[in-house]
Amino acid sequence: MRDLRRQTTSRLWLVGIGVLAGAGALGWKLYDLQVIQASTLQNRAAAQRERTIAADRPRAGIFDRRGVALALDQPIYDLYVHPFLIDAEARDRAIRQAAKVKTKGIDRQALATRLTSQNRQELYTQMASTLAATSGKPTAQIAQLLSQPKRTVAIARGLSETAHDQLLAAKLPGLEFNTRRRRYYPDGLNSAAVIGFINYDGQGQGGVEQYYHKKLSAKAASYPVTMGPLGLPLAASLPAEALADPQPGRLVLTIDSRVQRAARIALDRGVKANRVSRGTAIVLEPQSGEILALAVSPSFDNNHYGQFAPSTYKNWAASDLYEPGSTFKPINVALALSAGAIRPDTTIYDSGSLSFGRYTISNYDHKGRGSLDVTHVLMFSDNIGMIRLMQHMQPGFYYDRLREIGIGHSSGIDLPGETRGIITNRTQFVKYPVQMATVAFGQGVALTPLQLARLHGAIANGGTAITPHIVRDFEDEDGKVLWKPELPASKPIFTPEAAAQVRQMMLHVVEEGTGKPARIPGYRIGGKTGTAQKANIGGRGYLAGKKITSFVGYLPALAPRYVVLVVLDEPKSENAFGSTTAAPIVREICQDLISYGNLAPSHPQELHPGAGSAAKKR
C-alpha cells in the first residue's frame, strides 16, 4: 500500500514537472513572439497585408472629325460563382427562419437543417434562371455548373456592362466579377482598314491602332494598398487618383465617317459589278492633306477580325505599288508646263505609234490622231501625244524633276507599312529612250494610290505638295488639344499657273473626253481616266491579260475642295476601262460629297433643263 502511494506521488510530481515545463516553454514562446520578435513579425504581417496593384487604365478612344466614335474601350466582365457562399446564404436564411418559429418543443436545429436544404434548392433554381438569361447559356447548363463540387465555378466570359448591372441588381449570393476591357469599333466594316484592331495581347494591328499604339496606350500606373481579410483591397487604403475615373483622352482623325461610309458602299458596289479582285477609294482635301475617306474592298469587321482572312487586314492603298497609267498623265503635263518646256497651245503630231529600238509603243486603240494640242492629248488619253510632249525636256532634266516631285519616295501617310515608289535609276532613264517614253504615259513608274493622290492634291491646290494624313490631333475629354502631328513643311512642286491650266484641261476630259461617265448635272468635275497593264511588281514585264483601271476626280473642277481617286485591281467585266469601271464610282462618291459639303451647283439650269424655255414661253 505504501509502495502504491509512493508511485502515485512520483507520477504526480512528474506530471507537475511536465506541466510546469510546458507552461514555461509556452511562456517563453509567447515572450519570444511578443517581445523579442515583435518588430520582425509586425513587419512581416504588414508586408502580407500590403500589396501593389496595377491600375486598370483604358486605351484612348478614336473619333472622326465630327466627334463620332470609331474605337472605344468597353468594360467586360467574366462571371464566377462560389457555391459555398450560396450554401452559407441558405444556412443564414434558415437560421433566421427557424428563429421566428414560436411553436414550443420544436427542434430548431433540425428545422434549420431542413430549411437550409430547401433554401439552397430555391437559390440554385433562381440563380440558374437569372444567370441563363444574362449569360445566354441554357438554364440546365448553368444548373449543372452550379452543382459541381467546386469552390469556384466559371459561368461566363465577356459579359456586357448591361448584363453586369442586371446581375448586381438581382443581389444574388456568391457572385464574383473579373473586370477586363474590350476594344469596340462602332463603325466596324466601314473604317476597319483605317482603324485597324487590337489583338489578344493588346497590341495594335494595322491602321492607326498600330501606327499610334503608344499614343493610344494609357501609361502604366500602380498603387500601394492594404488587403482585407477576404483578400480584397480596402477602399480606405486606395489613393484618390486610383479611385478617380480615368480620363484616357481621344485621338481625333481627319476621317469623316459619313464620307467613309459613302466611299465604302460605292466601292463595294463597283467591285462587285466589275468582278474586281480588290479596289480602293480615297477622298482627299487638297488644301490640308486631310484624308476624309480611305476605303478598301474587300475589307473586314475589326470587331470580329478572326473571322476574316488576314489578307483583308492590309490597307493596300498605302502598302502596294502599281503603275498608274493615264491618271499619271496630268502629273507629267503639270511638270512640263511648270518647267516651261510646253505651253497649253503646244501642238504635237500623233502618228499612232513610235518605235524605240525593238520596242514599239502605240495608242490603246492603235489609231493616230494627227495634230493635237495639250488639252486634246489628255482628252483622248493619247500615249503618243504624251511621249511627244515629254520629249520637249531632256531625259536627265525630266528624271530630276520626277524625283523632286516625290517619285520614288513615300507620301508620309501616318499608316503602317507604306512602300516607297519605284522608278529606274537615272543612268538607265537617260541611256534608254524607251524608259522616258513609258513613264510619259504612266507606265515604267510605280507608286501607291496614296502617293498618286498626293500629286493630284498638288495640282488641285495650286501646285503645293502636301502630306496626306489620317490624324488631326489628340485631345483631352474636354476637347483641349494636347498634341498635333508634326507634318513636313509644304513645298511648291508645280507653278500655280500650270496647276490651273491642268485643272482646266481635266474639266474638258470630263465634259468632252473619256471622263464623261463622271459628269453630274449642275456641277463641273475635272478628271482623268486610267487603264494600265498590270506590272509584275518584283519581276519583269506585265501580267498577261490583267490590268488596273482607275479614275481621279476634282470637285469642283476649277477650285477643288476634294480629290477623289478610285483604283480597281483586275476588273473582269467586259469593256473594262477606267471610264467604264472607276469613273462611275467617283461620280457616286462626288454626289455624296455635294450633299455633305453643301456644294451649290455652278450650273443650276442643268438641274431643271426645261425651266428656262418654259419661262420664255410665258
XYZ file of C-alpha atoms in Angstrom:
618
model
C 0.000 0.000 0.000
C 2.835 2.279 0.945
C 4.591 1.446 -2.386
C 1.438 2.298 -4.359
C 1.165 5.628 -2.553
C 4.840 6.317 -3.307
C 4.353 5.516 -7.055
C 1.314 7.782 -7.285
C 3.193 10.632 -5.661
C 6.091 10.170 -8.081
C 3.759 10.239 -11.054
C 2.086 13.405 -9.809
C 5.484 15.015 -9.436
C 6.372 14.018 -12.967
C 3.092 15.360 -14.345
C 3.551 18.567 -12.392
C 7.064 18.966 -13.655
C 5.830 18.321 -17.215
C 3.056 20.874 -16.850
C 5.451 23.418 -15.440
C 7.929 22.725 -18.238
C 5.213 23.075 -20.880
C 3.929 26.263 -19.305
C 7.449 27.587 -19.159
C 8.070 26.717 -22.796
C 4.765 28.297 -23.790
C 5.541 31.384 -21.758
C 8.954 31.635 -23.299
C 7.445 31.241 -26.776
C 4.921 33.964 -26.051
C 7.693 36.186 -24.735
C 9.754 35.423 -27.834
C 6.884 36.211 -30.183
C 5.507 39.253 -28.354
C 8.742 40.850 -27.224
C 11.859 39.558 -28.920
C 10.390 39.023 -32.423
C 7.576 41.560 -32.137
C 9.070 44.063 -34.546
C 10.021 41.425 -37.113
C 6.607 39.758 -37.033
C 4.783 43.070 -37.231
C 6.761 43.965 -40.328
C 6.085 40.548 -41.836
C 2.343 40.831 -41.163
C 2.252 44.311 -42.635
C 4.084 43.051 -45.700
C 1.472 40.337 -46.136
C -1.303 42.917 -45.982
C 0.401 45.436 -48.233
C 0.221 44.942 -51.964
C 0.954 46.954 -55.069
C -1.833 46.716 -57.596
C -1.751 47.789 -61.236
C -4.358 50.356 -62.205
C -6.805 49.418 -64.938
C -6.385 52.212 -67.473
C -8.480 52.338 -70.634
C -6.959 52.897 -74.064
C -7.725 56.268 -75.632
C -10.742 56.397 -77.901
C -10.626 57.135 -81.626
C -13.101 59.618 -83.095
C -13.780 61.066 -86.516
C -13.536 64.779 -87.330
C -17.170 65.344 -86.254
C -16.840 63.583 -82.897
C -18.310 60.240 -83.965
C -16.771 57.342 -82.020
C -14.794 54.878 -84.140
C -12.986 52.931 -81.394
C -13.753 52.728 -77.676
C -12.629 50.739 -74.669
C -15.567 48.987 -73.033
C -15.534 47.126 -69.718
C -16.493 43.474 -69.973
C -16.912 41.026 -67.144
C -16.015 37.409 -66.509
C -18.534 35.881 -64.107
C -17.688 33.357 -61.400
C -19.898 31.791 -58.725
C -18.772 30.493 -55.319
C -21.247 27.714 -54.346
C -20.020 27.673 -50.730
C -21.273 31.251 -50.387
C -24.657 30.172 -51.740
C -24.721 27.437 -49.108
C -23.795 29.984 -46.440
C -26.641 32.247 -47.541
C -29.046 29.282 -47.449
C -27.968 28.468 -43.853
C -28.248 32.090 -42.717
C -31.751 32.341 -44.114
C -32.704 29.032 -42.496
C -31.440 30.128 -39.066
C -33.408 33.366 -39.306
C -36.498 31.480 -40.429
C -36.194 28.882 -37.646
C -35.751 31.606 -35.030
C -39.121 33.078 -35.967
C -40.983 29.818 -35.274
C -42.852 30.143 -31.923
C -44.054 26.533 -31.612
C -42.992 25.064 -28.274
C -40.914 21.942 -28.193
C -39.726 22.191 -31.797
C -36.155 21.227 -32.607
C -34.968 24.467 -34.206
C -31.647 22.961 -35.241
C -33.346 20.158 -37.174
C -35.757 22.688 -38.663
C -32.862 24.892 -39.737
C -31.213 21.910 -41.398
C -34.346 21.135 -43.425
C -34.828 24.809 -44.321
C -31.184 25.058 -45.398
C -31.683 22.286 -47.947
C -34.906 23.895 -49.164
C -33.338 27.362 -49.402
C -30.328 26.005 -51.213
C -32.516 24.418 -53.872
C -34.555 27.612 -54.289
C -31.414 29.747 -54.583
C -29.855 27.416 -57.146
C -33.055 27.432 -59.216
C -33.334 31.229 -59.042
C -29.669 31.707 -59.880
C -29.716 29.255 -62.774
C -32.666 31.073 -64.317
C -31.213 34.564 -63.817
C -27.702 33.663 -64.938
C -29.024 31.892 -68.015
C -31.000 34.986 -69.038
C -27.973 37.276 -68.816
C -25.202 34.939 -69.995
C -27.036 33.380 -72.924
C -26.391 29.846 -71.697
C -29.212 27.305 -71.185
C -30.667 27.102 -67.679
C -29.860 23.390 -67.464
C -26.208 24.067 -68.252
C -25.996 26.739 -65.544
C -27.656 24.417 -63.033
C -25.172 21.680 -63.900
C -22.256 24.090 -63.394
C -23.581 25.197 -60.010
C -23.959 21.611 -58.823
C -20.270 20.850 -59.318
C -18.354 20.195 -56.084
C -16.020 23.122 -56.656
C -15.190 26.127 -54.556
C -15.379 28.420 -57.612
C -17.273 27.866 -60.871
C -16.686 29.873 -64.088
C -20.064 30.790 -65.574
C -19.465 33.214 -68.449
C -16.792 35.368 -70.081
C -17.099 38.771 -71.688
C -20.446 39.857 -70.245
C -21.578 43.336 -71.207
C -21.907 46.183 -68.756
C -25.700 45.911 -69.044
C -25.629 42.231 -68.049
C -23.238 43.050 -65.208
C -25.571 45.731 -63.846
C -28.595 43.442 -64.118
C -26.870 40.753 -62.079
C -25.794 43.225 -59.422
C -29.363 44.482 -59.164
C -30.581 40.895 -58.660
C -28.474 40.699 -55.448
C -27.627 37.055 -55.920
C -25.215 35.485 -53.418
C -21.801 34.151 -54.322
C -21.148 36.162 -57.489
C -17.705 37.441 -58.412
C -16.862 39.592 -61.454
C -13.450 39.926 -63.022
C -13.349 43.175 -64.999
C -11.497 43.377 -68.288
C -11.555 45.812 -71.192
C -12.511 45.115 -74.770
C -11.939 47.298 -77.814
C -15.209 48.072 -79.545
C -15.495 49.516 -83.054
C -18.902 51.134 -83.643
C -18.162 51.712 -87.348
C -16.919 48.164 -87.900
C -16.568 47.240 -91.553
C -16.716 50.825 -92.826
C -13.452 52.068 -91.360
C -11.576 48.896 -90.383
C -8.817 49.469 -92.953
C -8.085 52.881 -91.426
C -8.581 51.991 -87.751
C -7.034 48.506 -87.566
C -7.692 46.429 -84.449
C -6.289 45.291 -81.096
C -5.120 41.688 -80.886
C -5.444 39.349 -77.893
C -2.176 40.668 -76.476
C -3.435 44.243 -76.503
C -1.184 45.260 -79.402
C -2.382 47.465 -82.251
C -2.551 45.678 -85.580
C -2.859 47.763 -88.737
C -4.251 51.258 -89.183
C -3.967 53.971 -86.566
C -4.274 51.379 -83.776
C -0.807 50.191 -84.789
C 0.753 53.451 -86.015
C -0.301 55.401 -82.905
C -0.169 52.496 -80.446
C 1.985 54.338 -77.898
C -0.137 57.476 -78.117
C -3.329 55.471 -77.576
C -1.973 53.262 -74.797
C -2.504 54.504 -71.249
C 0.600 54.977 -69.144
C 1.030 52.170 -66.631
C 0.147 53.112 -63.058
C 0.321 51.169 -59.792
C -0.668 51.980 -56.212
C 0.151 50.545 -52.755
C -2.936 49.161 -50.999
C -3.827 47.281 -47.828
C -5.557 43.950 -48.308
C -8.560 42.994 -46.200
C -9.335 39.581 -44.670
C -11.112 38.427 -47.827
C -8.071 39.143 -49.952
C -9.550 42.287 -51.478
C -8.055 45.794 -51.260
C -9.533 48.008 -48.571
C -11.155 51.034 -50.201
C -9.862 53.295 -47.436
C -6.289 52.446 -48.392
C -6.673 53.413 -52.058
C -5.278 56.831 -53.052
C -7.661 59.348 -54.576
C -6.121 59.051 -58.044
C -6.787 55.310 -58.056
C -10.467 55.876 -57.292
C -10.853 58.680 -59.835
C -12.468 57.920 -63.176
C -9.568 57.578 -65.645
C -9.551 60.090 -68.495
C -7.683 58.496 -71.409
C -8.235 61.272 -73.957
C -9.105 60.792 -77.605
C -7.347 60.556 -80.942
C -9.237 62.667 -83.488
C -8.994 61.627 -87.128
C -9.383 63.607 -90.322
C -11.857 60.942 -91.462
C -15.500 61.922 -91.911
C -17.429 58.737 -91.128
C -20.266 59.801 -93.469
C -17.878 60.154 -96.405
C -16.067 56.968 -95.375
C -19.337 55.044 -95.425
C -20.344 56.525 -98.780
C -16.962 55.672 -100.303
C -17.055 52.134 -98.942
C -20.571 51.464 -100.239
C -19.833 52.909 -103.694
C -16.570 50.980 -103.896
C -18.129 47.679 -102.814
C -20.857 48.122 -105.401
C -18.317 48.813 -108.149
C -16.067 45.941 -107.099
C -18.983 43.532 -107.269
C -20.355 44.874 -110.565
C -16.983 44.678 -112.322
C -15.821 41.438 -110.682
C -12.733 43.148 -109.305
C -10.093 41.377 -107.200
C -9.756 44.414 -104.961
C -10.278 48.154 -105.022
C -9.606 51.338 -103.101
C -11.272 54.740 -102.886
C -9.573 57.831 -101.439
C -11.113 61.228 -100.686
C -8.523 63.929 -100.001
C -8.811 67.590 -99.017
C -6.122 69.081 -101.280
C -5.552 72.258 -99.267
C -4.738 70.498 -95.999
C -3.831 66.946 -96.997
C -6.511 65.583 -94.674
C -7.955 62.229 -95.708
C -11.753 62.264 -95.459
C -12.162 58.666 -96.567
C -9.911 55.727 -97.328
C -11.842 52.606 -98.240
C -10.575 49.258 -99.462
C -12.565 46.302 -100.741
C -12.766 43.569 -99.695
C -12.438 44.640 -96.077
C -13.128 43.116 -92.660
C -15.027 43.808 -89.446
C -12.483 44.705 -86.777
C -14.910 43.635 -84.035
C -14.615 40.063 -85.359
C -11.313 40.145 -87.228
C -10.639 36.462 -86.536
C -13.499 35.541 -88.861
C -11.781 37.160 -91.865
C -8.777 36.229 -93.977
C -5.607 38.056 -92.843
C -5.185 39.350 -96.411
C -8.177 41.644 -95.835
C -6.403 43.413 -92.960
C -3.973 45.146 -95.324
C -4.626 48.713 -96.377
C -3.091 48.332 -99.806
C -3.760 51.966 -100.719
C -0.675 52.693 -98.601
C 1.337 49.497 -98.925
C 1.070 48.231 -102.507
C 2.638 49.674 -105.642
C 1.062 49.782 -109.085
C 1.698 51.509 -112.391
C -0.917 54.291 -112.589
C -1.200 54.566 -116.352
C -3.115 57.529 -117.721
C -4.010 59.043 -114.325
C -0.308 59.968 -114.233
C -0.554 61.993 -117.466
C -1.850 65.185 -115.757
C 1.156 64.996 -113.405
C 3.519 64.902 -116.380
C 1.716 67.778 -118.089
C 1.861 69.904 -114.923
C 5.563 69.126 -114.609
C 6.332 70.111 -118.222
C 4.200 73.276 -118.029
C 5.875 74.299 -114.768
C 9.302 73.815 -116.370
C 8.323 75.972 -119.341
C 9.005 73.077 -121.705
C 5.499 73.280 -123.181
C 2.535 75.679 -123.232
C -1.189 74.825 -123.290
C -1.246 75.573 -127.017
C 1.803 73.430 -127.789
C 0.933 71.131 -130.675
C 2.325 67.685 -131.407
C 1.685 65.183 -134.161
C 0.240 61.797 -133.225
C 1.286 59.173 -135.744
C -0.371 56.349 -133.816
C 2.847 54.567 -132.842
C 6.526 55.147 -132.087
C 9.457 52.735 -132.140
C 12.347 52.668 -129.681
C 14.781 50.023 -130.860
C 12.969 46.694 -130.611
C 10.050 48.251 -128.715
C 7.003 49.762 -130.410
C 4.551 51.874 -128.424
C 1.079 52.707 -129.692
C -2.165 54.261 -128.504
C -4.674 51.997 -126.769
C -6.768 51.857 -129.972
C -3.722 51.770 -132.291
C -5.016 54.871 -134.100
C -3.183 58.080 -134.935
C -4.993 61.385 -134.384
C -2.726 63.778 -136.196
C -2.201 67.267 -134.806
C -3.216 67.673 -131.137
C -2.786 70.382 -128.525
C -2.139 69.526 -124.877
C -5.810 69.587 -123.867
C -6.740 67.111 -126.592
C -3.829 64.852 -125.696
C -5.409 64.498 -122.235
C -8.972 64.335 -123.578
C -8.102 61.406 -125.850
C -5.678 59.935 -123.276
C -3.178 59.810 -126.111
C 0.012 57.852 -125.375
C 1.959 59.021 -128.409
C 0.950 62.603 -127.715
C 2.278 62.342 -124.158
C 5.605 60.953 -125.351
C 5.955 63.815 -127.825
C 5.164 66.378 -125.110
C 7.685 64.940 -122.650
C 10.332 64.887 -125.372
C 10.375 68.689 -125.074
C 12.524 68.042 -121.965
C 15.949 66.454 -121.804
C 15.786 62.984 -120.190
C 18.097 63.920 -117.323
C 16.135 67.071 -116.522
C 12.833 65.194 -116.731
C 14.134 62.484 -114.400
C 15.371 65.002 -111.843
C 12.007 66.767 -111.834
C 10.207 63.448 -111.294
C 12.362 62.790 -108.264
C 11.797 66.331 -106.971
C 8.011 65.979 -107.003
C 8.273 62.764 -104.960
C 8.528 59.864 -107.394
C 10.449 57.065 -105.712
C 9.661 58.394 -102.243
C 6.898 57.804 -99.690
C 3.932 60.119 -99.180
C 4.405 60.378 -95.409
C 0.958 58.959 -94.636
C 0.548 58.088 -90.950
C -0.356 54.459 -91.571
C 1.915 51.438 -91.110
C 3.614 49.680 -93.976
C 3.834 52.384 -96.630
C 6.035 51.326 -99.564
C 8.263 53.801 -101.362
C 7.592 54.359 -105.034
C 9.818 52.871 -107.725
C 11.463 54.419 -110.758
C 14.505 53.191 -112.633
C 17.872 54.758 -111.876
C 18.933 57.960 -113.615
C 21.571 56.276 -115.769
C 19.089 53.811 -117.281
C 16.485 56.532 -117.725
C 18.864 58.749 -119.688
C 20.530 55.944 -121.647
C 17.398 54.189 -122.918
C 14.763 56.465 -124.529
C 12.077 53.821 -124.068
C 12.295 54.378 -120.294
C 11.359 58.023 -120.664
C 8.675 57.135 -123.208
C 6.842 54.672 -120.959
C 6.921 56.995 -117.933
C 5.401 59.708 -120.141
C 2.086 57.804 -120.250
C 2.223 56.406 -116.701
C 3.983 53.072 -117.033
C 7.538 52.243 -116.045
C 6.914 54.046 -112.756
C 5.238 52.536 -109.684
C 3.628 54.215 -106.711
C 0.855 53.628 -104.208
C -2.651 55.031 -104.671
C -1.994 57.435 -101.782
C 1.193 58.692 -103.421
C -0.731 59.409 -106.623
C -3.495 61.152 -104.649
C -0.843 63.393 -103.068
C 0.408 64.512 -106.505
C -3.111 65.254 -107.718
C -3.671 67.169 -104.493
C -0.827 69.464 -105.553
C -2.486 70.183 -108.909
C -5.815 70.765 -107.160
C -4.466 73.219 -104.565
C -2.365 75.357 -106.884
C 0.912 73.464 -107.024
C 1.904 72.725 -103.409
C 2.887 69.243 -102.257
C 1.067 68.348 -99.061
C 1.410 65.366 -96.721
C -1.690 63.169 -96.713
C -2.580 62.267 -93.152
C -5.225 60.455 -91.123
C -4.847 62.009 -87.648
C -5.812 65.586 -86.825
C -4.857 65.788 -83.129
C -5.024 64.245 -79.662
C -7.456 65.857 -77.216
C -8.454 65.532 -73.594
C -12.028 64.726 -72.626
C -12.947 68.429 -72.719
C -11.724 68.891 -76.278
C -8.490 70.650 -75.403
C -5.799 69.843 -77.965
C -2.841 68.170 -76.245
C -0.852 67.192 -79.321
C -0.831 67.592 -83.097
C 1.234 65.574 -85.575
C 4.236 67.401 -86.954
C 3.826 67.398 -90.715
C 6.683 68.132 -93.108
C 6.686 71.660 -94.482
C 4.691 72.017 -97.696
C 6.675 72.850 -100.800
C 5.687 74.001 -104.290
C 6.234 71.377 -106.979
C 4.157 72.942 -109.776
C 3.609 76.583 -110.627
C 0.147 77.972 -109.794
C -0.340 78.793 -113.490
C 0.497 75.258 -114.591
C -1.793 73.746 -111.944
C -4.687 75.978 -113.051
C -4.104 75.092 -116.710
C -4.144 71.362 -115.976
C -7.355 71.697 -113.941
C -8.965 73.383 -116.955
C -7.785 70.551 -119.200
C -9.176 67.943 -116.811
C -12.538 69.684 -116.923
C -12.521 69.148 -120.700
C -11.673 65.471 -120.161
C -14.929 65.006 -118.228
C -17.087 67.308 -120.335
C -15.879 66.161 -123.754
C -13.421 63.280 -123.402
C -13.012 59.867 -121.814
C -14.264 61.036 -118.412
C -17.888 61.677 -119.419
C -19.267 58.892 -117.165
C -18.233 61.025 -114.156
C -20.391 64.020 -115.141
C -23.001 65.302 -112.657
C -25.639 67.724 -113.994
C -25.359 71.167 -112.436
C -21.743 70.674 -111.351
C -18.341 70.626 -113.001
C -15.905 67.841 -112.227
C -12.374 67.595 -113.533
C -10.912 64.168 -114.007
C -8.728 61.672 -115.775
C -9.251 58.044 -116.633
C -6.605 55.371 -116.329
C -6.309 51.900 -117.849
C -2.923 50.254 -117.441
C -1.350 46.865 -117.871
C -0.691 45.233 -114.532
C 3.022 45.174 -113.879
C 4.730 42.153 -112.408
C 5.995 44.095 -109.383
C 9.215 42.486 -108.197
C 9.636 40.681 -111.500
C 9.813 41.694 -115.140
C 7.221 42.723 -117.671
C 3.459 42.621 -117.293
C 0.900 40.013 -116.290
C -0.870 38.675 -119.358
C -4.498 39.741 -119.662
C -4.529 41.657 -116.380
C -4.999 45.383 -115.963
C -5.712 48.076 -113.430
C -8.369 50.698 -114.092
C -8.720 53.987 -112.271
C -10.209 57.451 -112.264
C -9.220 60.606 -110.408
C -11.724 63.429 -109.999
C -11.584 67.038 -108.758
C -14.712 68.559 -107.218
C -15.408 71.344 -108.155
C -13.201 71.191 -111.238
C -11.529 74.601 -111.195
C -11.392 75.278 -107.423
C -11.342 71.770 -105.945
C -12.397 71.084 -102.388
C -11.986 67.357 -102.883
C -9.755 64.976 -104.810
C -11.324 61.541 -105.286
C -9.268 58.597 -106.545
C -10.619 55.117 -107.264
C -8.326 52.251 -108.286
C -9.631 48.821 -109.317
C -7.270 45.860 -109.487
C -8.010 43.272 -112.194
C -11.585 44.071 -113.272
C -13.048 41.115 -115.142
C -16.118 42.774 -116.625
C -16.347 43.220 -120.385
C -15.110 46.502 -121.846
C -13.260 47.274 -118.610
C -11.650 50.706 -118.812
C -11.184 53.480 -116.297
C -14.112 55.293 -117.875
C -16.487 52.334 -117.561
C -15.443 50.910 -114.182
C -13.862 53.564 -111.936
C -15.429 56.812 -113.192
C -18.997 55.814 -112.166
C -17.740 55.073 -108.633
C -16.103 58.507 -108.396
C -19.332 60.051 -109.661
C -21.331 58.314 -106.905
C -18.893 59.449 -104.212
C -18.957 63.024 -105.554
C -22.745 63.067 -105.346
C -22.483 62.315 -101.636
C -19.764 64.952 -101.208
C -22.047 67.525 -102.817
C -24.683 66.685 -100.213
C -22.372 66.528 -97.187
C -20.383 69.601 -98.244
C -23.465 71.653 -99.179
C -21.950 72.494 -102.563
C -24.077 74.864 -104.599
C -24.448 73.960 -108.288
C -22.314 76.002 -110.667
C -24.820 75.411 -113.482
C -28.239 75.223 -111.773
C -30.060 75.427 -115.094
C -28.920 71.864 -115.807
C -30.890 70.622 -112.802
C -34.135 71.848 -114.378
C -33.406 71.829 -118.112
C -36.955 72.794 -119.131
C -37.372 75.706 -116.725
C -35.686 78.340 -118.908
C -37.652 77.582 -122.073
C -40.927 77.393 -120.137
C -40.319 80.835 -118.656
C -39.705 82.286 -122.117
C -42.997 80.861 -123.388
C -44.879 82.532 -120.583
